PDB file of C-alpha atoms in Angstrom:
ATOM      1  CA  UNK A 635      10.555  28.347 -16.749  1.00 46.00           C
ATOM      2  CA  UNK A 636      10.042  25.723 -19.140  1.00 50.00           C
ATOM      3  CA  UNK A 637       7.888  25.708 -21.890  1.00 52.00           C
ATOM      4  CA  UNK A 638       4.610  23.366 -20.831  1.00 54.00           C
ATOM      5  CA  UNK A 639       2.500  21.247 -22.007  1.00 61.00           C
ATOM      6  CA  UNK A 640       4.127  19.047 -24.242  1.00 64.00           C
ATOM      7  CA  UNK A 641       3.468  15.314 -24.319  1.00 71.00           C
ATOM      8  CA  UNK A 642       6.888  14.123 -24.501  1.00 76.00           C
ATOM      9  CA  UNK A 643       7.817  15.362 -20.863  1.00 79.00           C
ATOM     10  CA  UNK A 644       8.994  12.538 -18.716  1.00 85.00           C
ATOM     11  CA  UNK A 645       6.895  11.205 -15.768  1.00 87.00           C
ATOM     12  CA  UNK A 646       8.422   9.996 -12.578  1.00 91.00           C
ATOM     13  CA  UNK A 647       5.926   8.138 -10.765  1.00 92.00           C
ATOM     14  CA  UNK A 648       8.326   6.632  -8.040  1.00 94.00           C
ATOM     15  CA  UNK A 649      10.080   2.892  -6.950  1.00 96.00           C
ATOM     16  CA  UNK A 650       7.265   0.826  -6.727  1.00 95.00           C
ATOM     17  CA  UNK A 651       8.429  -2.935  -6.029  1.00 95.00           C
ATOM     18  CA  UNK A 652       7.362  -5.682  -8.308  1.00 95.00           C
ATOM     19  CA  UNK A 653       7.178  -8.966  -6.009  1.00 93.00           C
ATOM     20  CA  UNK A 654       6.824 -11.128  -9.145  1.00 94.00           C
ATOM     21  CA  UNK A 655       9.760 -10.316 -10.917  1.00 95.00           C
ATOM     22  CA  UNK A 656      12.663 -12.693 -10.939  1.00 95.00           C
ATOM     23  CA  UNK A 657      15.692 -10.136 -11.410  1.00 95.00           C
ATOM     24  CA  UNK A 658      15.533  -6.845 -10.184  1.00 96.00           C
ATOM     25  CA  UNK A 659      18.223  -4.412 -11.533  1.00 97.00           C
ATOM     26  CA  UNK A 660      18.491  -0.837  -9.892  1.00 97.00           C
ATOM     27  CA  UNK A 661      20.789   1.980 -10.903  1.00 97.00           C
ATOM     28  CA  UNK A 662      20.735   5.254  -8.668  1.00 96.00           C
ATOM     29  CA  UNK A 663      23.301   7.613  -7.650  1.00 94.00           C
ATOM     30  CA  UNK A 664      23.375   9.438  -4.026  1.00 90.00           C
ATOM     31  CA  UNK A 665      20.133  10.819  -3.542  1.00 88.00           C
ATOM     32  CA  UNK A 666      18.144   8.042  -5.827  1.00 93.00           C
ATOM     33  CA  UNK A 667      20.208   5.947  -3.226  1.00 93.00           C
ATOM     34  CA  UNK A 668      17.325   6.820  -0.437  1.00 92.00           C
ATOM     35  CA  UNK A 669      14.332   6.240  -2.481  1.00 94.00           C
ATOM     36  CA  UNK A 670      16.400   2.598  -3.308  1.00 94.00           C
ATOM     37  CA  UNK A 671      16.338   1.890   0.416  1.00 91.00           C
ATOM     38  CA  UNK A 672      12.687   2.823   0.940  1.00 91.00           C
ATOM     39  CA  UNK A 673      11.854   0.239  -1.568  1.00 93.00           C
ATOM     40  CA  UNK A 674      13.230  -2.463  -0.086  1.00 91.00           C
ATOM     41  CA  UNK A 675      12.434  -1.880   3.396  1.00 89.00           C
ATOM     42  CA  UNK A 676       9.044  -2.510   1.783  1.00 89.00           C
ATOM     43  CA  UNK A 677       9.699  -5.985   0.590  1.00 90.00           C
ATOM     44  CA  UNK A 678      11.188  -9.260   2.423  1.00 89.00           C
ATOM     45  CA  UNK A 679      15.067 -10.598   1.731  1.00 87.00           C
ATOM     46  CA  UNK A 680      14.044 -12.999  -0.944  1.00 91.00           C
ATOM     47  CA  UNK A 681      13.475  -9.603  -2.922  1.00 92.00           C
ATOM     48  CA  UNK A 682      16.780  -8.385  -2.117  1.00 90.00           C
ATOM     49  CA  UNK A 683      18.491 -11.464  -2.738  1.00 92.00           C
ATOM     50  CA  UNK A 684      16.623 -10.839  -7.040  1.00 94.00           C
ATOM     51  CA  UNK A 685      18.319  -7.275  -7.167  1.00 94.00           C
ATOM     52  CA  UNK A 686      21.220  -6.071  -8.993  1.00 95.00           C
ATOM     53  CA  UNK A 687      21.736  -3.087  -7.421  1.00 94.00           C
ATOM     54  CA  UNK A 688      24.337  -0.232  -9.896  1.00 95.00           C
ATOM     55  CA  UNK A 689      25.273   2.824  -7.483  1.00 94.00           C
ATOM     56  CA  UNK A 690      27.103   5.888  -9.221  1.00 95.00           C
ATOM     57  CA  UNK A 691      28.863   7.730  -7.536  1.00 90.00           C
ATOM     58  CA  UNK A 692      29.783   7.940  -3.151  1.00 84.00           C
ATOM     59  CA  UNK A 693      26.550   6.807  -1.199  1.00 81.00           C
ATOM     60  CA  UNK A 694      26.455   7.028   2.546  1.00 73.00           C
ATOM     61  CA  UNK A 695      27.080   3.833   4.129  1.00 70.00           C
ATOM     62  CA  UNK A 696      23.599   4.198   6.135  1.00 69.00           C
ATOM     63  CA  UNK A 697      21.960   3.898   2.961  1.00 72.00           C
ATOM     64  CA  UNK A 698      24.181   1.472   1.592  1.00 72.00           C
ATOM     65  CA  UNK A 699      23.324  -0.779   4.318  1.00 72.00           C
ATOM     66  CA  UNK A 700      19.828  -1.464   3.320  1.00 76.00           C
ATOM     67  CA  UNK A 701      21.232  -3.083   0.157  1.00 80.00           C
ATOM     68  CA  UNK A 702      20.976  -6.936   1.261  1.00 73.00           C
ATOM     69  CA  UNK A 703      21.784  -7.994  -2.196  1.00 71.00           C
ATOM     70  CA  UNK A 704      23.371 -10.738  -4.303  1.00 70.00           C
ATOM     71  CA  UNK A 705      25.257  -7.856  -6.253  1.00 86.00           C
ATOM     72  CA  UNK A 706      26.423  -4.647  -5.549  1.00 90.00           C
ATOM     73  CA  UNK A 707      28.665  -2.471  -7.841  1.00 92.00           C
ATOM     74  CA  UNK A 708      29.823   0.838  -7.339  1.00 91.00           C
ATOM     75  CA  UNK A 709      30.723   2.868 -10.052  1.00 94.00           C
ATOM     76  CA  UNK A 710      32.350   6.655 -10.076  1.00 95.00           C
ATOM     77  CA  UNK A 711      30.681   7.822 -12.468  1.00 95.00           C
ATOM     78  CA  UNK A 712      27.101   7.622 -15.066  1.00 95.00           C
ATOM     79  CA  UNK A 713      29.381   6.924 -17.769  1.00 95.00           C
ATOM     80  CA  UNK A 714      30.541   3.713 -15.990  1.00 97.00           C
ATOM     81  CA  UNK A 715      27.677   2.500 -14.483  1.00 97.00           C
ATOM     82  CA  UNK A 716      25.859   2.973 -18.189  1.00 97.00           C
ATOM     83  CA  UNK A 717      28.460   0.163 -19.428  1.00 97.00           C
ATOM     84  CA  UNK A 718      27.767  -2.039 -16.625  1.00 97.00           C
ATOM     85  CA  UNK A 719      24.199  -2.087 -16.854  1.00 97.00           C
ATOM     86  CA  UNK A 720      24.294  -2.186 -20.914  1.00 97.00           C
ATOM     87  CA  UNK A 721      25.910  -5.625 -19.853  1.00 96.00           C
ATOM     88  CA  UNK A 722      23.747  -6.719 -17.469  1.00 96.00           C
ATOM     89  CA  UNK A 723      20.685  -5.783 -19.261  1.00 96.00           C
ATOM     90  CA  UNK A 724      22.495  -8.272 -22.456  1.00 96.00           C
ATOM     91  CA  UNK A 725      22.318 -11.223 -20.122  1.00 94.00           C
ATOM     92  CA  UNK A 726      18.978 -10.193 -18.665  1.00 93.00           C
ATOM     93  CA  UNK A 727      15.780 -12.942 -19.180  1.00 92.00           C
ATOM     94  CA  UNK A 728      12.375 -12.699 -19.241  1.00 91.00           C
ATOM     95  CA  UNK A 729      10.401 -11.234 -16.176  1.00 92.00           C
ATOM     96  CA  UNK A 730      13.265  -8.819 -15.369  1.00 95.00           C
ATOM     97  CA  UNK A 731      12.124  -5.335 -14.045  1.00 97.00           C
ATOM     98  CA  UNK A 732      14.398  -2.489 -14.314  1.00 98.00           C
ATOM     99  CA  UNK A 733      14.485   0.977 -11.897  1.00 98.00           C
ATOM    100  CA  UNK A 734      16.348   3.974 -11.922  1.00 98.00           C
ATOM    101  CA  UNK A 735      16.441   6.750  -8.665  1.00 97.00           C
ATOM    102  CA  UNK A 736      18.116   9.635  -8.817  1.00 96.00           C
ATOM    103  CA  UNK A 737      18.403  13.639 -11.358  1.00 93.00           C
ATOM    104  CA  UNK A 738      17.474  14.122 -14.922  1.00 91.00           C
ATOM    105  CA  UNK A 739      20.319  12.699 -16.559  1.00 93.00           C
ATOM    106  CA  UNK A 740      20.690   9.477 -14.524  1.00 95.00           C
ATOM    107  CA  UNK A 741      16.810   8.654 -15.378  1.00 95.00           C
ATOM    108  CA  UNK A 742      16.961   9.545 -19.189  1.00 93.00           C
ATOM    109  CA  UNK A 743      20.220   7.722 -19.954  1.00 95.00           C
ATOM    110  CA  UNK A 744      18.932   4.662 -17.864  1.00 97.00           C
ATOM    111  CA  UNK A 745      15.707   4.486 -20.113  1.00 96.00           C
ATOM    112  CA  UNK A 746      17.840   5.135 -23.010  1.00 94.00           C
ATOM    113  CA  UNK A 747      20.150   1.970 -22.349  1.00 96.00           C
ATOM    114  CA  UNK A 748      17.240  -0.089 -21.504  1.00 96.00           C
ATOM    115  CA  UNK A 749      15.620   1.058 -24.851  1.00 94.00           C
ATOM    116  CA  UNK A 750      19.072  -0.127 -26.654  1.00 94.00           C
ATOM    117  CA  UNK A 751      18.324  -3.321 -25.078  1.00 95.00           C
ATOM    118  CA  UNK A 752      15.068  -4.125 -26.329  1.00 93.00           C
ATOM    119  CA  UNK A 753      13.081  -2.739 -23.314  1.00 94.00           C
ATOM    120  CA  UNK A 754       9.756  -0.329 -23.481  1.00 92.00           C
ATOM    121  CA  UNK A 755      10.787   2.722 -21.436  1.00 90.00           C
ATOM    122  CA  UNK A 756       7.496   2.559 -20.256  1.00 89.00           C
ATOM    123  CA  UNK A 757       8.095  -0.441 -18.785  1.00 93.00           C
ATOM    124  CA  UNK A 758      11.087   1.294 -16.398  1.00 96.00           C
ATOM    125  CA  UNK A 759      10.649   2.363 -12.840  1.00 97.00           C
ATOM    126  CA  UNK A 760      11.612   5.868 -12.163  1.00 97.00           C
ATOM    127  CA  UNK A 761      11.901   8.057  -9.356  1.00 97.00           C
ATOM    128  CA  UNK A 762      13.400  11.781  -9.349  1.00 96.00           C
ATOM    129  CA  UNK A 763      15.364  12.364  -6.646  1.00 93.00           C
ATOM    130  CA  UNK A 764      17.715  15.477  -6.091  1.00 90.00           C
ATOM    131  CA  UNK A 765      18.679  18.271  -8.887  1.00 88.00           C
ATOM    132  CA  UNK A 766      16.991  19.815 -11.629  1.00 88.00           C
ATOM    133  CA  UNK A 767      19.672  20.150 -13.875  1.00 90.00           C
ATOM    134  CA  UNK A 768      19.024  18.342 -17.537  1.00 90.00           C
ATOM    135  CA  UNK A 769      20.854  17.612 -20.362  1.00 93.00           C
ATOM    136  CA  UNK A 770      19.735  19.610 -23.291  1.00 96.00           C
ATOM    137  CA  UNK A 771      20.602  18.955 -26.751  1.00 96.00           C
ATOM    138  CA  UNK A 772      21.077  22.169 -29.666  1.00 96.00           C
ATOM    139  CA  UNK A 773      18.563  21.444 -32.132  1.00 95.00           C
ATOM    140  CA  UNK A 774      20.879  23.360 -34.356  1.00 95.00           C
ATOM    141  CA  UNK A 775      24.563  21.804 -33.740  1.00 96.00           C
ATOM    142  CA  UNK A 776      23.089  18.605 -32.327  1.00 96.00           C
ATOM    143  CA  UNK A 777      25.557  19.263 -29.316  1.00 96.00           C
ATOM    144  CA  UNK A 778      24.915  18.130 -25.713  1.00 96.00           C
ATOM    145  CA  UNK A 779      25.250  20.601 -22.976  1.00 96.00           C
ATOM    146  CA  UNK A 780      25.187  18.874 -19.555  1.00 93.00           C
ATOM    147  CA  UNK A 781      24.529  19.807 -15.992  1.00 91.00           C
ATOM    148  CA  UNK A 782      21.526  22.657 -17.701  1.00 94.00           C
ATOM    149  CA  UNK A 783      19.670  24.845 -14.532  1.00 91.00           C
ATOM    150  CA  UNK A 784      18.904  27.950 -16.697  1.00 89.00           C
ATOM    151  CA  UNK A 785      16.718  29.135 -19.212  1.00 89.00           C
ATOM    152  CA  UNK A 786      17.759  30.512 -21.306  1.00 91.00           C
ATOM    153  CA  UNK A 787      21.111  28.628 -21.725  1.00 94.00           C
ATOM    154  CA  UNK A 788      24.072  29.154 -24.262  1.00 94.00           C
ATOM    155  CA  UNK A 789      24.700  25.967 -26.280  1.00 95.00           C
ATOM    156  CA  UNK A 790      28.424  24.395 -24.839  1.00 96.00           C
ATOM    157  CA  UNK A 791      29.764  24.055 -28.160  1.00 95.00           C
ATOM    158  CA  UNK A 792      27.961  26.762 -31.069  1.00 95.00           C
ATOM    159  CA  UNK A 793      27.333  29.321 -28.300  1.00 93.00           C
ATOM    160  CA  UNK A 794      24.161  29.855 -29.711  1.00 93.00           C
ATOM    161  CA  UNK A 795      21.322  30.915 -27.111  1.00 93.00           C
ATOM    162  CA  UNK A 796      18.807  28.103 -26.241  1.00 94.00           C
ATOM    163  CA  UNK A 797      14.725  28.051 -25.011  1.00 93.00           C
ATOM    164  CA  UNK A 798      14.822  24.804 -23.066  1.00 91.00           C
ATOM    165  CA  UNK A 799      11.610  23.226 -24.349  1.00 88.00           C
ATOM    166  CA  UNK A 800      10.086  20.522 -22.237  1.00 84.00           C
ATOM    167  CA  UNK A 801      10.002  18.494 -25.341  1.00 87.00           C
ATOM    168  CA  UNK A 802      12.140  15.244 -24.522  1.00 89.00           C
ATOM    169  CA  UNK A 803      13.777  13.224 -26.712  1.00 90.00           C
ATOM    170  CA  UNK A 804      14.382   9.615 -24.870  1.00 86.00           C
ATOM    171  CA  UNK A 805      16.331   8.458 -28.070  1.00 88.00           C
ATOM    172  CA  UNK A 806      19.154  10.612 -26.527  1.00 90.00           C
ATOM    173  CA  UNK A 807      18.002  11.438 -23.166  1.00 89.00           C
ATOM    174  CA  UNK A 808      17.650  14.886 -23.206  1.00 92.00           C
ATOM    175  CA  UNK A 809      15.970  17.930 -23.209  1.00 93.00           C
ATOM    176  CA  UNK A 810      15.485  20.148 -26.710  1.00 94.00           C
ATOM    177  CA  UNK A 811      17.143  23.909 -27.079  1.00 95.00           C
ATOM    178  CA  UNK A 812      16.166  26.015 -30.209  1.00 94.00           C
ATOM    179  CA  UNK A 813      17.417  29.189 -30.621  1.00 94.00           C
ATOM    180  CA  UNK A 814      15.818  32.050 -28.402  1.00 92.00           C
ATOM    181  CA  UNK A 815      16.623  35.005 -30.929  1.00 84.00           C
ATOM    182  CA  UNK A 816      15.600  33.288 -34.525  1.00 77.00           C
ATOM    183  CA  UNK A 817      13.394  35.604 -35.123  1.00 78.00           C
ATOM    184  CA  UNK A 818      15.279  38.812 -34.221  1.00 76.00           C
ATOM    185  CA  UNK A 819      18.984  37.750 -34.026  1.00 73.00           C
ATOM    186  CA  UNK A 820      20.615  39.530 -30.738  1.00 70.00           C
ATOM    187  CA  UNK A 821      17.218  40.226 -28.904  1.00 71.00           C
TER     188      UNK A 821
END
């Protein structure tokens, strides 16, 4: 169980198209890939034809066939996709409108690009599909420790042992561990 209550927790609210926009770009990986479809059952072709649509990862090609898009890429892995869109967000204009589908990690390092590029992560569209695993980052080593579905966790590279707080930091997209025991080391 997390530790509540804190104001920098992360709120998905869900794909909600923006008919207005002129460029649509949407990352999501296999199970943000369904909530991606859902959306743009909603809207016409003329909507479809304004998305850039980055998909990390193998998506069924039932889902993939609701993509009626001018571009598609598909990209193995986060890492990947995270360059593409950092260059498609550099050539982006005015009246673009960003969304992310898919875990934790996808959404934070989406908003975190965007944020490199000049966007309010406010202004993304999120929706939380699949696992609950996070990245967390040691407050004490400043290491990343990926793929996180525990608490407590032991940090990947100090081995200390981590409280996941809820408190987010969306400069690095992730979650923040301090040390379980610093009051009484080995309790």
């Amino acid at each position: 169980m997390l530790v509540s209550g804190i104001k920098s927790r992360p709120v998905y609210p869900g794909l909600k198209p923006d008919p207005f926009a002129k460029q649509n770009i949407i990352v999501a990986n296999a199970d943000g890939a369904v909530a991606v479809a859902d959306m743009l059952r909603q809207m016409d072709d003329a909507f479809a034809q304004r998305c850039t649509i980055v998909l990390v990862g193998n998506i069924g090609h039932e889902t993939e066939s609701a993509f009626k898009t001018s571009t598609l890429w598909r990209l193995p892995t986060l890492q990947t996709a995270l360059r593409r869109l950092g260059a498609v967000l550099s050539t982006a204009r005015m009246s673009t409108r960003l969304y992310a589908a898919g875990d934790e990690p996808l959404l934070g390092m989406v908003v975190k690009t965007a944020v490199e590029h000049g966007m309010e992560h406010n202004s993304v569209r999120t929706e939380h599909r699949g696992s609950t695993r996070r990245r967390v980052q040691c407050v004490h080593c400043k290491g990343i420790t990926e793929d996180v579905t525990t608490n407590p966790v032991t940090c990947a590279h100090c081995g200390t042992s981590l409280l996941v707080r809820d408190h987010y930091s969306r400069r690095i997209g992730a979650f923040q561990g301090v040390r379980i025991d610093a009051e009484a080391p080995g309790e």
